[in-house]
Coordinates of C-alpha atoms in Angstrom, one line a residue:
Chain A
M1296 CA 21.6 -9.4 -2.0
S1297 CA 19.0 -11.8 -0.5
K1298 CA 16.1 -12.3 -2.7
E1299 CA 14.0 -14.2 -0.3
H1300 CA 11.3 -11.8 -0.4
R1301 CA 10.8 -12.3 -4.1
N1302 CA 7.8 -14.1 -5.5
T1303 CA 6.5 -14.6 -1.9
I1304 CA 2.9 -13.0 -3.0
K1305 CA 0.7 -14.1 -5.6
V1306 CA -2.0 -12.6 -7.7
V1307 CA -4.8 -14.9 -8.1
D1308 CA -8.4 -15.1 -9.6
C1309 CA -10.7 -16.6 -7.1
Q1310 CA -14.3 -17.8 -7.6
V1311 CA -16.9 -17.0 -4.8
L1312 CA -18.2 -20.4 -3.7
A1313 CA -20.3 -19.4 -0.8
H1314 CA -21.4 -16.1 0.6
Y1315 CA -23.5 -15.9 4.0
K1316 CA -24.8 -12.8 5.6
Y1317 CA -24.8 -12.6 9.4
E1318 CA -26.8 -10.2 11.7
G1319 CA -24.8 -6.7 12.0
D1320 CA -24.0 -6.4 8.3
Q1321 CA -21.5 -9.4 8.8
Y1322 CA -20.5 -12.0 6.1
I1323 CA -18.5 -15.0 5.6
I1324 CA -17.3 -15.3 2.0
T1325 CA -15.6 -18.5 0.7
L1326 CA -13.2 -18.2 -2.0
A1327 CA -11.3 -20.8 -4.2
S1328 CA -7.6 -20.7 -4.5
D1329 CA -5.0 -23.5 -4.0
V1330 CA -2.4 -21.1 -3.5
I1331 CA -3.9 -19.0 -0.8
A1332 CA -5.1 -22.1 0.9
N1333 CA -1.9 -23.7 1.1
E1334 CA 0.4 -20.9 1.5
T1335 CA -1.4 -18.7 4.4
K1336 CA 0.0 -18.5 7.8
P1337 CA -2.1 -17.4 10.7
G1338 CA -2.2 -13.5 10.9
Q1339 CA -1.7 -13.1 7.2
F1340 CA -4.2 -11.2 5.0
V1341 CA -5.5 -10.9 1.3
H1342 CA -5.8 -7.7 -0.7
I1343 CA -9.0 -8.0 -2.8
S1344 CA -10.4 -6.1 -5.7
V1345 CA -14.1 -5.9 -4.6
S1346 CA -15.3 -4.5 -7.7
D1347 CA -14.0 -2.9 -10.8
A1348 CA -16.0 0.3 -9.8
L1349 CA -13.5 1.1 -6.9
P1350 CA -9.8 2.0 -7.8
M1351 CA -8.3 0.4 -4.5
R1352 CA -8.6 -2.9 -3.0
R1353 CA -9.4 -3.9 0.5
P1354 CA -7.2 -5.7 2.9
I1355 CA -9.1 -8.4 4.7
S1356 CA -7.4 -11.2 7.2
V1357 CA -7.7 -14.9 6.3
M1358 CA -10.0 -16.7 8.8
S1359 CA -9.7 -20.3 8.0
V1360 CA -8.4 -22.5 4.9
D1361 CA -9.4 -25.7 3.7
K1362 CA -6.4 -27.3 2.1
E1363 CA -8.1 -30.3 1.0
N1364 CA -10.8 -28.3 -1.2
A1365 CA -8.3 -25.5 -1.9
T1366 CA -10.3 -22.8 -0.5
F1367 CA -10.3 -20.1 2.2
D1368 CA -13.0 -18.1 4.3
L1369 CA -12.9 -14.4 5.1
L1370 CA -15.2 -12.6 7.7
Y1371 CA -15.9 -9.1 7.2
K1372 CA -18.5 -6.3 8.2
V1373 CA -19.9 -3.8 6.0
V1374 CA -18.4 -0.5 7.1
G1375 CA -18.0 1.6 3.9
K1376 CA -18.2 1.3 0.2
G1377 CA -15.7 -1.4 -0.2
T1378 CA -17.0 -3.7 2.0
Q1379 CA -20.5 -3.0 0.5
Q1380 CA -19.4 -3.8 -2.8
L1381 CA -18.0 -7.0 -1.6
S1382 CA -21.3 -8.0 0.0
E1383 CA -22.9 -7.8 -3.5
R1384 CA -20.6 -10.4 -5.0
K1385 CA -22.6 -13.4 -5.9
I1386 CA -21.6 -17.3 -6.0
G1387 CA -19.6 -17.8 -9.3
E1388 CA -18.3 -14.3 -9.6
V1389 CA -14.4 -14.2 -10.0
L1390 CA -12.4 -11.9 -7.6
S1391 CA -8.7 -10.8 -8.1
V1392 CA -6.8 -11.4 -4.8
I1393 CA -3.2 -10.7 -4.0
G1394 CA -1.9 -12.8 -1.2
P1395 CA -0.9 -14.0 1.4
I1396 CA 0.7 -10.8 2.7
G1397 CA 2.4 -10.0 5.9
N1398 CA 4.2 -11.4 8.7
G1399 CA 1.7 -13.4 10.7
F1400 CA 1.9 -14.5 14.3
T1401 CA 4.8 -16.4 15.5
M1402 CA 4.1 -19.5 17.6
T1403 CA 6.6 -19.5 20.4
D1404 CA 7.7 -22.2 23.0
K1405 CA 5.0 -20.8 25.4
K1406 CA 2.6 -23.8 25.2
R1407 CA -0.6 -21.9 26.6
P1408 CA -1.5 -19.3 23.8
L1409 CA -4.2 -16.8 24.9
L1410 CA -6.0 -15.9 22.0
I1411 CA -8.3 -12.7 22.1
G1412 CA -10.4 -11.4 19.0
G1413 CA -12.9 -8.8 18.9
G1414 CA -15.3 -8.2 16.1
V1415 CA -13.7 -8.5 12.6
G1416 CA -10.5 -9.2 14.7
M1417 CA -11.9 -12.7 15.5
P1418 CA -10.5 -14.2 12.1
P1419 CA -6.9 -14.4 12.8
M1420 CA -7.6 -16.1 16.2
V1421 CA -9.7 -18.6 14.2
A1422 CA -6.5 -19.1 11.8
I1423 CA -4.2 -19.6 14.8
A1424 CA -6.4 -22.1 16.3
Q1425 CA -6.9 -24.0 13.3
S1426 CA -3.2 -24.1 12.7
I1427 CA -2.5 -25.6 16.2
K1428 CA -5.4 -27.8 16.6
D1429 CA -3.2 -30.9 16.5
S1430 CA -0.4 -29.8 18.4
D1431 CA 0.9 -29.8 21.9
Y1432 CA -0.2 -26.4 22.4
H1433 CA -3.1 -25.9 25.1
P1434 CA -4.8 -22.6 23.7
F1435 CA -7.7 -20.8 25.2
A1436 CA -9.7 -18.5 23.1
I1437 CA -11.8 -15.4 23.7
L1438 CA -14.0 -14.0 21.2
G1439 CA -15.7 -10.7 21.5
S1440 CA -18.5 -9.1 19.6
E1441 CA -21.2 -6.3 20.3
V1442 CA -23.2 -7.6 17.3
P1443 CA -24.7 -11.2 17.5
F1444 CA -21.8 -13.6 16.6
P1445 CA -21.4 -14.8 13.0
F1446 CA -21.8 -18.4 14.0
D1447 CA -24.2 -20.5 15.9
A1448 CA -22.7 -20.4 19.5
Q1449 CA -23.2 -24.0 21.2
V1450 CA -22.3 -25.2 24.8
A1451 CA -19.0 -26.1 25.4
S1452 CA -18.5 -29.7 25.7
N1453 CA -16.1 -29.5 28.7
G1454 CA -19.0 -27.8 30.6
K1455 CA -16.6 -25.3 32.1
D1456 CA -18.5 -22.1 33.3
Y1457 CA -16.3 -19.0 33.3
Q1458 CA -18.6 -16.3 35.3
G1459 CA -21.5 -17.1 32.8
A1460 CA -19.3 -18.0 29.8
T1461 CA -20.4 -21.6 28.8
H1462 CA -20.7 -21.1 25.0
T1463 CA -18.1 -21.4 22.1
M1464 CA -17.6 -21.1 18.3
P1465 CA -18.5 -24.6 16.8
E1466 CA -15.1 -24.7 14.8
F1467 CA -13.3 -24.6 18.2
E1468 CA -15.2 -27.5 19.4
D1469 CA -14.3 -29.4 16.4
W1470 CA -10.8 -28.8 16.9
N1471 CA -10.9 -29.6 20.8
I1472 CA -9.8 -26.2 21.6
E1473 CA -11.3 -24.2 24.8
C1474 CA -13.0 -21.0 23.6
R1475 CA -15.5 -18.6 25.3
L1476 CA -17.5 -15.6 24.2
A1477 CA -17.7 -12.2 25.7
S1478 CA -20.0 -9.2 24.9
L1479 CA -21.5 -6.3 26.7
Q1480 CA -24.9 -7.4 25.2
N1481 CA -26.9 -10.2 26.7
Y1482 CA -26.0 -12.9 24.5
E1483 CA -26.8 -16.7 25.7
G1484 CA -23.6 -18.2 27.2
S1485 CA -21.4 -15.3 26.8
F1486 CA -19.5 -13.4 29.6
K1487 CA -21.1 -10.1 30.1
G1488 CA -18.2 -7.8 29.9
Y1489 CA -14.9 -7.0 27.8
V1490 CA -12.8 -9.6 26.5
T1491 CA -10.0 -8.4 29.0
D1492 CA -12.3 -9.0 32.1
L1493 CA -12.9 -12.5 30.7
A1494 CA -9.2 -13.0 30.1
K1495 CA -8.4 -12.1 33.7
V1496 CA -11.0 -14.6 34.9
Y1497 CA -9.2 -17.2 32.8
L1498 CA -5.6 -16.1 33.8
D1499 CA -6.7 -16.1 37.6
G1500 CA -7.6 -19.5 37.3
L1501 CA -4.2 -20.7 36.3
S1502 CA -1.4 -21.8 38.3
A1503 CA 1.9 -19.6 38.6
E1504 CA 3.5 -22.6 36.2
E1505 CA 0.6 -22.4 33.8
L1506 CA 0.9 -18.9 33.7
A1507 CA 4.5 -18.9 32.9
Q1508 CA 3.5 -20.5 29.7
V1509 CA 0.9 -18.0 28.6
E1510 CA 1.7 -15.8 25.5
V1511 CA -1.2 -13.4 24.3
Y1512 CA -2.2 -13.2 20.8
S1513 CA -4.8 -10.6 19.7
C1514 CA -6.6 -8.8 16.8
G1515 CA -9.4 -6.3 17.1
P1516 CA -10.5 -2.6 17.5
H1517 CA -7.5 -0.4 18.6
P1518 CA -8.9 0.5 22.1
M1519 CA -9.5 -3.3 22.6
L1520 CA -5.9 -4.0 21.6
E1521 CA -4.7 -1.2 24.0
A1522 CA -6.6 -2.8 26.9
V1523 CA -5.1 -6.3 25.9
A1524 CA -1.7 -4.9 25.8
K1525 CA -2.2 -3.4 29.1
L1526 CA -3.5 -6.6 30.5
A1527 CA -0.5 -8.5 29.2
K1528 CA 1.8 -6.0 30.9
Q1529 CA 0.0 -6.4 34.2
Y1530 CA 0.6 -10.2 34.0
N1531 CA 3.9 -10.0 32.6
L1532 CA 3.0 -11.9 29.6
P1533 CA 4.4 -11.7 26.0
C1534 CA 1.8 -10.3 23.6
Q1535 CA 1.5 -10.1 19.9
V1536 CA -1.2 -7.9 18.3
S1537 CA -2.2 -7.6 14.6
L1538 CA -3.3 -4.1 13.4
E1539 CA -5.1 -2.5 10.6
E1540 CA -4.9 0.7 8.7
N1541 CA -5.8 2.3 5.4
M1542 CA -3.9 0.6 2.8
A1543 CA -3.1 1.2 -0.8
C1544 CA -0.3 -1.2 -2.4
A1545 CA -0.3 -3.7 0.5
V1546 CA 3.5 -4.8 -0.6
G1547 CA 5.6 -2.1 1.3
G1548 CA 5.9 0.2 -1.8
C1549 CA 3.8 3.2 -0.6
A1550 CA 4.5 3.5 3.2
G1551 CA 0.7 4.5 3.2
C1552 CA -0.3 2.2 5.9
V1553 CA 2.4 3.0 8.7
V1554 CA 2.0 2.7 12.6
E1555 CA 4.5 4.3 14.9
V1556 CA 6.3 1.8 17.0
Q1557 CA 9.3 2.1 19.5
T1558 CA 12.7 0.6 18.3
D1559 CA 16.0 0.4 19.9
N1560 CA 16.7 3.5 17.7
G1561 CA 13.9 5.4 18.7
P1562 CA 10.4 5.8 17.1
A1563 CA 9.9 4.4 13.7
M1564 CA 7.1 4.2 11.2
K1565 CA 6.5 0.7 10.3
R1566 CA 4.4 -0.5 7.5
V1567 CA 1.4 -2.7 8.8
C1568 CA 1.5 -4.6 5.5
V1569 CA 4.9 -6.0 5.1
D1570 CA 6.4 -5.2 8.5
G1571 CA 3.3 -6.2 10.1
P1572 CA 0.4 -6.7 10.4
V1573 CA 1.6 -8.4 13.7
F1574 CA 3.7 -6.5 16.1
D1575 CA 5.1 -7.0 19.6
A1576 CA 2.5 -5.1 21.8
T1577 CA 5.1 -3.4 23.8
T1578 CA 6.4 -1.5 20.7
V1579 CA 3.1 -0.2 19.7
F1580 CA 1.2 0.7 23.0
Chain B
M1061 CA 10.7 -7.1 -24.0
H1062 CA 9.5 -5.8 -27.4
N1063 CA 12.2 -4.3 -29.5
N1064 CA 10.1 -1.4 -30.6
L1065 CA 9.7 -0.2 -27.0
K1066 CA 13.5 0.4 -26.5
T1067 CA 14.1 4.2 -26.2
Q1068 CA 16.4 6.7 -24.8
F1069 CA 15.6 9.3 -22.0
C1070 CA 18.1 12.0 -20.9
G1071 CA 21.0 9.7 -22.4
L1072 CA 19.7 6.5 -20.6
E1073 CA 19.1 3.7 -22.7
L1074 CA 15.6 2.1 -21.6
D1075 CA 14.0 -1.1 -22.5
S1076 CA 10.5 0.3 -22.0
P1077 CA 9.0 3.7 -21.7
I1078 CA 7.5 2.8 -18.5
V1079 CA 8.9 4.5 -15.4
L1080 CA 7.7 3.5 -12.1
L1081 CA 7.0 6.5 -9.9
S1082 CA 8.6 7.7 -6.9
G1083 CA 6.9 6.9 -3.8
C1084 CA 4.8 4.1 -5.2
V1085 CA 7.3 1.3 -5.4
G1086 CA 9.6 2.1 -2.2
F1087 CA 13.3 1.5 -3.1
G1088 CA 12.7 -0.7 -6.0
E1089 CA 12.4 -4.2 -4.2
E1090 CA 9.1 -4.1 -2.9
Y1091 CA 6.9 -5.1 -5.7
T1092 CA 9.3 -8.1 -6.4
R1093 CA 7.4 -9.6 -3.7
I1094 CA 4.7 -10.3 -6.2
E1095 CA 4.9 -13.3 -8.3
G1096 CA 4.9 -12.3 -12.1
F1097 CA 6.1 -8.8 -11.5
S1098 CA 9.8 -7.8 -12.8
N1099 CA 11.8 -5.0 -12.7
T1100 CA 13.0 -6.0 -15.9
D1101 CA 9.3 -5.0 -17.3
V1102 CA 10.1 -1.2 -16.8
G1103 CA 12.7 1.1 -18.3
A1104 CA 13.3 2.9 -15.0
I1105 CA 12.4 3.0 -11.5
C1106 CA 12.1 6.4 -9.5
L1107 CA 13.2 5.6 -5.9
K1108 CA 11.5 6.9 -2.7
G1109 CA 11.5 10.8 -2.3
T1110 CA 14.9 11.2 -0.2
T1111 CA 15.9 14.1 2.0
L1112 CA 19.2 15.0 3.6
E1113 CA 18.3 13.7 7.1
P1114 CA 15.9 10.8 8.0
R1115 CA 12.2 11.6 8.1
L1116 CA 9.6 9.8 9.9
G1117 CA 6.7 11.1 7.4
N1118 CA 3.3 12.3 8.3
I1119 CA 0.8 10.9 11.0
P1120 CA -1.6 8.1 9.8
S1121 CA -4.1 7.8 8.0
R1122 CA -2.1 8.6 5.0
V1123 CA -4.1 7.2 2.1
T1124 CA -7.8 7.2 1.4
E1125 CA -9.7 6.3 -1.8
T1126 CA -11.6 9.0 -3.7
P1127 CA -13.8 8.7 -6.9
E1128 CA -11.5 7.1 -9.6
G1129 CA -8.5 7.9 -7.5
M1130 CA -6.9 8.2 -4.2
I1131 CA -5.6 10.9 -1.8
N1132 CA -1.9 10.3 -0.1
A1133 CA 0.0 12.2 2.4
I1134 CA 3.0 10.1 3.4
G1135 CA 5.1 13.0 4.0
L1136 CA 8.5 11.9 2.6
Q1137 CA 9.4 9.2 5.0
N1138 CA 12.7 8.1 4.3
P1139 CA 16.1 7.0 6.2
G1140 CA 18.0 10.0 4.7
T1141 CA 20.6 10.4 2.0
D1142 CA 23.6 8.6 3.4
I1143 CA 21.6 5.3 4.4
V1144 CA 20.1 5.5 0.9
I1145 CA 23.5 5.5 -0.7
N1146 CA 25.4 3.4 1.6
E1147 CA 22.8 0.8 2.7
I1148 CA 20.2 0.7 0.0
M1149 CA 21.6 1.5 -3.3
P1150 CA 24.5 -1.5 -3.2
K1151 CA 21.4 -3.9 -3.0
L1152 CA 19.9 -2.7 -6.3
D1153 CA 20.2 -5.1 -9.0
K1154 CA 21.4 -2.6 -12.0
K1155 CA 21.2 -5.3 -14.4
E1156 CA 17.2 -5.3 -14.2
T1157 CA 16.6 -1.7 -14.9
R1158 CA 17.6 2.0 -14.5
F1159 CA 17.3 3.7 -11.1
I1160 CA 16.5 7.4 -10.5
I1161 CA 16.8 9.0 -7.3
N1162 CA 14.1 11.5 -6.2
I1163 CA 15.4 14.4 -3.9
S1164 CA 13.6 17.1 -1.8
G1165 CA 15.3 19.8 0.2
S1166 CA 14.2 22.4 2.8
S1167 CA 16.2 24.8 1.4
I1168 CA 18.1 25.6 -2.0
E1169 CA 21.4 24.5 -0.6
E1170 CA 19.9 21.4 0.9
Y1171 CA 18.8 20.5 -2.6
G1172 CA 22.5 21.1 -3.7
E1173 CA 24.0 19.2 -1.3
I1174 CA 21.9 16.0 -1.8
A1175 CA 22.3 16.3 -5.5
K1176 CA 26.2 16.2 -4.9
R1177 CA 26.1 13.4 -2.7
F1178 CA 24.2 11.4 -5.4
D1179 CA 26.8 12.6 -7.9
D1180 CA 29.3 10.6 -6.0
S1181 CA 27.1 7.3 -6.3
D1182 CA 26.3 5.2 -9.1
I1183 CA 22.5 6.1 -9.5
D1184 CA 21.5 6.5 -13.2
A1185 CA 19.7 9.9 -12.8
I1186 CA 18.5 12.4 -10.2
E1187 CA 14.8 13.5 -10.3
I1188 CA 14.5 16.9 -8.4
N1189 CA 11.1 17.1 -6.5
I1190 CA 9.8 20.6 -6.2
S1191 CA 6.3 19.5 -6.0
C1192 CA 5.4 17.4 -3.1
P1193 CA 2.3 18.7 -1.8
N1194 CA 2.8 17.0 1.7
V1195 CA 5.3 18.9 3.6
K1196 CA 5.3 22.2 5.3
E1197 CA 8.6 23.4 3.9
G1198 CA 10.4 22.6 0.7
G1199 CA 8.7 20.7 -2.0
V1200 CA 5.9 22.7 -3.5
A1201 CA 7.0 26.0 -2.0
F1202 CA 9.9 25.8 -4.6
G1203 CA 7.6 24.4 -7.3
N1204 CA 4.8 27.1 -7.6
D1205 CA 7.5 29.9 -8.0
P1206 CA 9.3 29.6 -11.3
D1207 CA 12.3 31.7 -10.1
M1208 CA 12.5 29.4 -6.9
S1209 CA 12.3 26.3 -9.3
Y1210 CA 15.2 27.9 -11.5
R1211 CA 17.6 28.4 -8.5
V1212 CA 17.0 24.9 -7.2
V1213 CA 17.5 23.3 -10.5
E1214 CA 20.6 25.7 -11.1
I1215 CA 22.3 24.6 -7.8
C1216 CA 21.7 20.8 -8.4
R1217 CA 23.0 21.3 -12.2
K1218 CA 26.4 22.8 -10.7
N1219 CA 26.6 19.9 -8.3
T1220 CA 26.1 17.0 -10.6
T1221 CA 27.0 15.8 -14.2
K1222 CA 24.0 13.1 -13.6
P1223 CA 20.8 13.4 -15.8
L1224 CA 18.6 16.0 -14.0
I1225 CA 14.9 15.5 -14.3
T1226 CA 12.4 18.1 -12.7
K1227 CA 9.1 16.9 -11.4
L1228 CA 6.6 19.7 -11.9
S1229 CA 3.6 20.6 -9.9
P1230 CA 0.2 20.9 -11.5
N1231 CA -0.8 23.3 -8.5
Q1232 CA 0.4 26.3 -10.2
T1233 CA -0.9 29.0 -12.5
N1234 CA 1.4 28.6 -15.6
I1235 CA 3.3 25.1 -15.7
A1236 CA 4.8 26.0 -19.1
L1237 CA 6.5 29.0 -17.6
N1238 CA 8.0 27.0 -14.9
A1239 CA 9.1 24.3 -17.4
Q1240 CA 11.0 26.8 -19.3
R1241 CA 12.9 28.3 -16.2
C1242 CA 13.7 24.8 -15.4
I1243 CA 15.1 24.2 -18.8
D1244 CA 17.1 27.6 -18.6
A1245 CA 18.4 26.4 -15.5
G1246 CA 19.7 23.1 -17.1
T1247 CA 17.3 20.4 -16.3
D1248 CA 17.6 17.6 -18.9
G1249 CA 14.1 16.2 -18.5
L1250 CA 10.9 17.2 -16.9
A1251 CA 8.3 14.9 -15.1
V1252 CA 4.7 16.1 -15.4
I1253 CA 2.7 15.8 -13.2
N1254 CA 2.9 15.2 -9.5
T1255 CA -0.4 14.9 -7.5
L1256 CA -3.2 17.5 -7.1
M1257 CA -3.7 18.7 -4.1
G1258 CA -7.0 17.6 -2.5
M1259 CA -8.9 16.8 0.9
S1260 CA -11.3 14.2 1.9
I1261 CA -13.9 14.5 4.9
D1262 CA -15.3 12.2 7.3
T1263 CA -18.7 13.4 7.8
K1264 CA -19.2 11.4 11.1
T1265 CA -16.3 13.1 12.7
R1266 CA -16.2 16.2 10.7
R1267 CA -12.5 15.7 10.4
P1268 CA -10.2 15.3 7.2
V1269 CA -9.8 11.6 6.6
I1270 CA -6.1 12.2 6.0
G1271 CA -3.8 12.8 9.3
N1272 CA -2.2 15.6 7.3
N1273 CA -5.6 17.0 6.6
Q1274 CA -4.8 17.3 3.0
G1275 CA -3.0 15.4 0.5
G1276 CA -2.1 14.5 -3.1
L1277 CA -4.9 13.2 -5.5
S1278 CA -3.7 10.6 -8.1
G1279 CA -5.2 7.8 -10.1
A1280 CA -7.4 7.8 -13.1
A1281 CA -9.3 11.0 -11.8
I1282 CA -6.4 13.2 -12.8
K1283 CA -5.6 12.0 -16.1
P1284 CA -7.2 14.6 -18.1
V1285 CA -5.4 17.3 -16.1
A1286 CA -2.1 15.4 -16.6
L1287 CA -2.7 15.1 -20.1
L1288 CA -3.3 18.8 -20.8
K1289 CA -0.2 19.9 -18.7
V1290 CA 2.2 17.4 -20.6
H1291 CA 0.6 19.2 -23.9
Q1292 CA 1.2 22.6 -22.3
V1293 CA 4.9 21.8 -21.2
Y1294 CA 5.7 20.2 -24.5
Q1295 CA 5.0 23.2 -26.5
V1296 CA 8.1 24.7 -24.5
S1297 CA 10.2 21.5 -24.0
K1298 CA 10.2 20.3 -27.8
K1299 CA 12.1 23.3 -28.7
Y1300 CA 15.0 22.3 -26.7
N1301 CA 14.7 18.5 -27.0
V1302 CA 14.1 18.1 -23.2
P1303 CA 12.0 14.8 -22.9
I1304 CA 9.1 14.4 -20.5
I1305 CA 7.8 11.7 -18.1
G1306 CA 4.1 12.0 -18.7
Q1307 CA 2.3 10.9 -15.5
G1308 CA -1.0 11.1 -13.8
G1309 CA -3.7 8.6 -13.9
I1310 CA -2.1 6.2 -16.5
M1311 CA -4.1 2.8 -15.9
T1312 CA -3.9 1.1 -19.5
A1313 CA -1.8 1.1 -22.7
N1314 CA -4.3 3.4 -24.2
D1315 CA -3.6 6.0 -21.4
A1316 CA 0.0 5.7 -21.9
I1317 CA -0.4 6.3 -25.8
E1318 CA -2.3 9.5 -25.2
F1319 CA 0.4 10.9 -23.1
I1320 CA 3.1 10.0 -25.8
I1321 CA 1.0 11.7 -28.6
A1322 CA 0.6 14.6 -26.2
G1323 CA 4.4 14.9 -26.0
A1324 CA 5.6 12.5 -23.4
S1325 CA 8.7 10.3 -24.2
T1326 CA 8.1 8.0 -21.2
V1327 CA 5.3 7.2 -19.0
G1328 CA 5.0 7.2 -15.4
I1329 CA 3.1 4.2 -13.4
G1330 CA 2.3 4.6 -9.9
T1331 CA -1.4 4.3 -8.6
A1332 CA -2.3 1.8 -11.5
L1333 CA 0.1 -0.8 -9.7
F1334 CA -2.1 -0.6 -6.4
Y1335 CA -5.0 -2.0 -8.4
D1336 CA -3.3 -4.3 -10.7
P1337 CA 0.4 -5.1 -9.5
L1338 CA 0.9 -6.8 -13.1
V1339 CA -0.3 -3.9 -15.1
C1340 CA 3.4 -3.1 -16.7
P1341 CA 3.4 -6.0 -19.1
K1342 CA 0.0 -5.3 -20.4
I1343 CA 0.8 -1.6 -21.0
N1344 CA 4.0 -2.5 -22.7
D1345 CA 2.2 -5.1 -24.9
G1346 CA -0.5 -2.6 -25.8
I1347 CA 2.0 0.2 -26.9
S1348 CA 4.0 -2.3 -28.8
Q1349 CA 1.0 -3.5 -30.7
Y1350 CA 0.0 0.0 -31.3
L1351 CA 3.1 1.0 -32.9
I1352 CA 3.0 -1.9 -35.3
D1353 CA -0.8 -1.3 -36.1
H1354 CA 0.3 2.1 -37.0
Q1355 CA 3.3 1.2 -38.9
L1356 CA 5.6 3.2 -36.6
N1357 CA 9.0 2.0 -35.7
S1358 CA 9.6 3.2 -32.3
I1359 CA 8.1 5.6 -29.7
D1360 CA 10.0 8.4 -31.2
D1361 CA 7.9 8.2 -34.1
L1362 CA 4.7 8.9 -32.0
I1363 CA 5.8 11.5 -29.4
G1364 CA 4.1 14.8 -29.7
T1365 CA 2.3 13.7 -32.9
L1366 CA -1.1 15.4 -31.7
E1367 CA -2.9 17.1 -34.2
L1368 CA -5.1 19.9 -32.8
N1369 CA -8.6 20.4 -33.9
S1370 CA -9.0 24.0 -35.7
A1371 CA -9.9 26.3 -32.9
I1372 CA -13.5 27.5 -32.9
S1373 CA -14.4 29.5 -29.7
Q1374 CA -17.4 29.0 -27.6
C1375 CA -18.8 32.4 -29.0
D1376 CA -18.5 31.2 -32.4
I1377 CA -20.2 28.2 -31.8
G1378 CA -22.9 30.2 -29.9
S1379 CA -23.6 32.5 -32.7
K1380 CA -24.2 29.9 -35.2

């Protein structure tokens, strides 16, 4: 039989190199690993042992990689015991990491990727942007958050104002990729509304020819993904979504992290860890 | 592999006493995704619980962390007996280890039918699951009633000459009595124990965390329970030379050694893999070294060597 799947996931000890706290119990942790930095594709995740005191690992999407310095960054928000324990890890400590895991996003021949990330669903969008920064893609990214953004938003240099959305994430500016922010809160330079409302503003500004080149990529809370999938359907755009679910093994062994998807043979339970985490939105919603 | 770990179980030659447990490792190939993991490090692999017809399994969430363990309620998601036999089993590399199918029926006759179909396959052994806590019909409904357990094992015995292992539930009053009945019905081996029934509640929503409301508790939390059940079952099974797969919360070589001393011939590893996918070689090394340190030639010399303390009742202690 084909053994291509074998040895694709590594178990590595990663030292904590940096660990920053942001408002809203958000953290960005930088970990050292040559393997994860070099082998991770956008949309893939790692399964981290956050503490010896907890029996289960925690799956977290990779936000960005630094191949030169062999490091990678994760963004997470403290929502329970696991992320609380992770937030207590100090620089110099070593964490066991399994990764990279999963089928990430597939970049297609649609040259105008629309990246929509919400909350801790922002990282895979950052990862996609980083991977296509020097390509012939013309992406547009929308990042949404209801707690202060975990970066210092700055005015986008192209000066475009999308109904109040004028600010961007600094990394996107460095990569020359257009990005805007959305929130129901009154954050400076952010669009006031849902990410999908801002997406409409962007899409409505495109010509028919440009619209035909759009593919939507998204990660975020389930209701947001549902709204994104609906929007994509309205505009007749292909849409890939990255899902999350409670996870035990993260290698396809336990079938603990399934999502119901529609297939040609009827409904099926697919494992978020290795069948996903990225799925065609039309099969999930 | 260490030579002193080679052992026999229900007539199968195993290179290690480690058995990977059903439901934890899919259909045998999933963990090979991990670099450094090898099926050759284990004596046998119990494949995912298989029913006659395909099953979608339970609604999410299916897993949640609990103190020193986890609760799962997968609900026997599987593609059905025929697909397992015709499409999955041919892909297994039988040079690497031994493969055991785990079967569940919704009626006694169905258990018999599945056993019959696997009898015609090249599977190494059949594990009868009469202890799944996560499905409405079948599973534990058979495993909590010794007479029903007898009838399930009896019909499987009639329908196969393959080694039969019966997986016992801890969720019953007298596990030793149930073991006796399964032996009477012709089981070749026993797997002790399946998960303990448990629940976890989200206080924000006042709902159970698990979609199925309740599930099976596994991990280090259940080790003391499992160890006692192995000890109790061994008192019966040793009379008939029926070997036990000891399982429940084994995380380290020392845990495994405890189970062997209590009466297990082989040791099941499941939840431990979720935390450390490379745990098997470490357990092999630890058991092998223990045998050397204690001048024992093989696992056989260690099985059931538990020496009980002289029993003093609580009343006696209190009166002194």
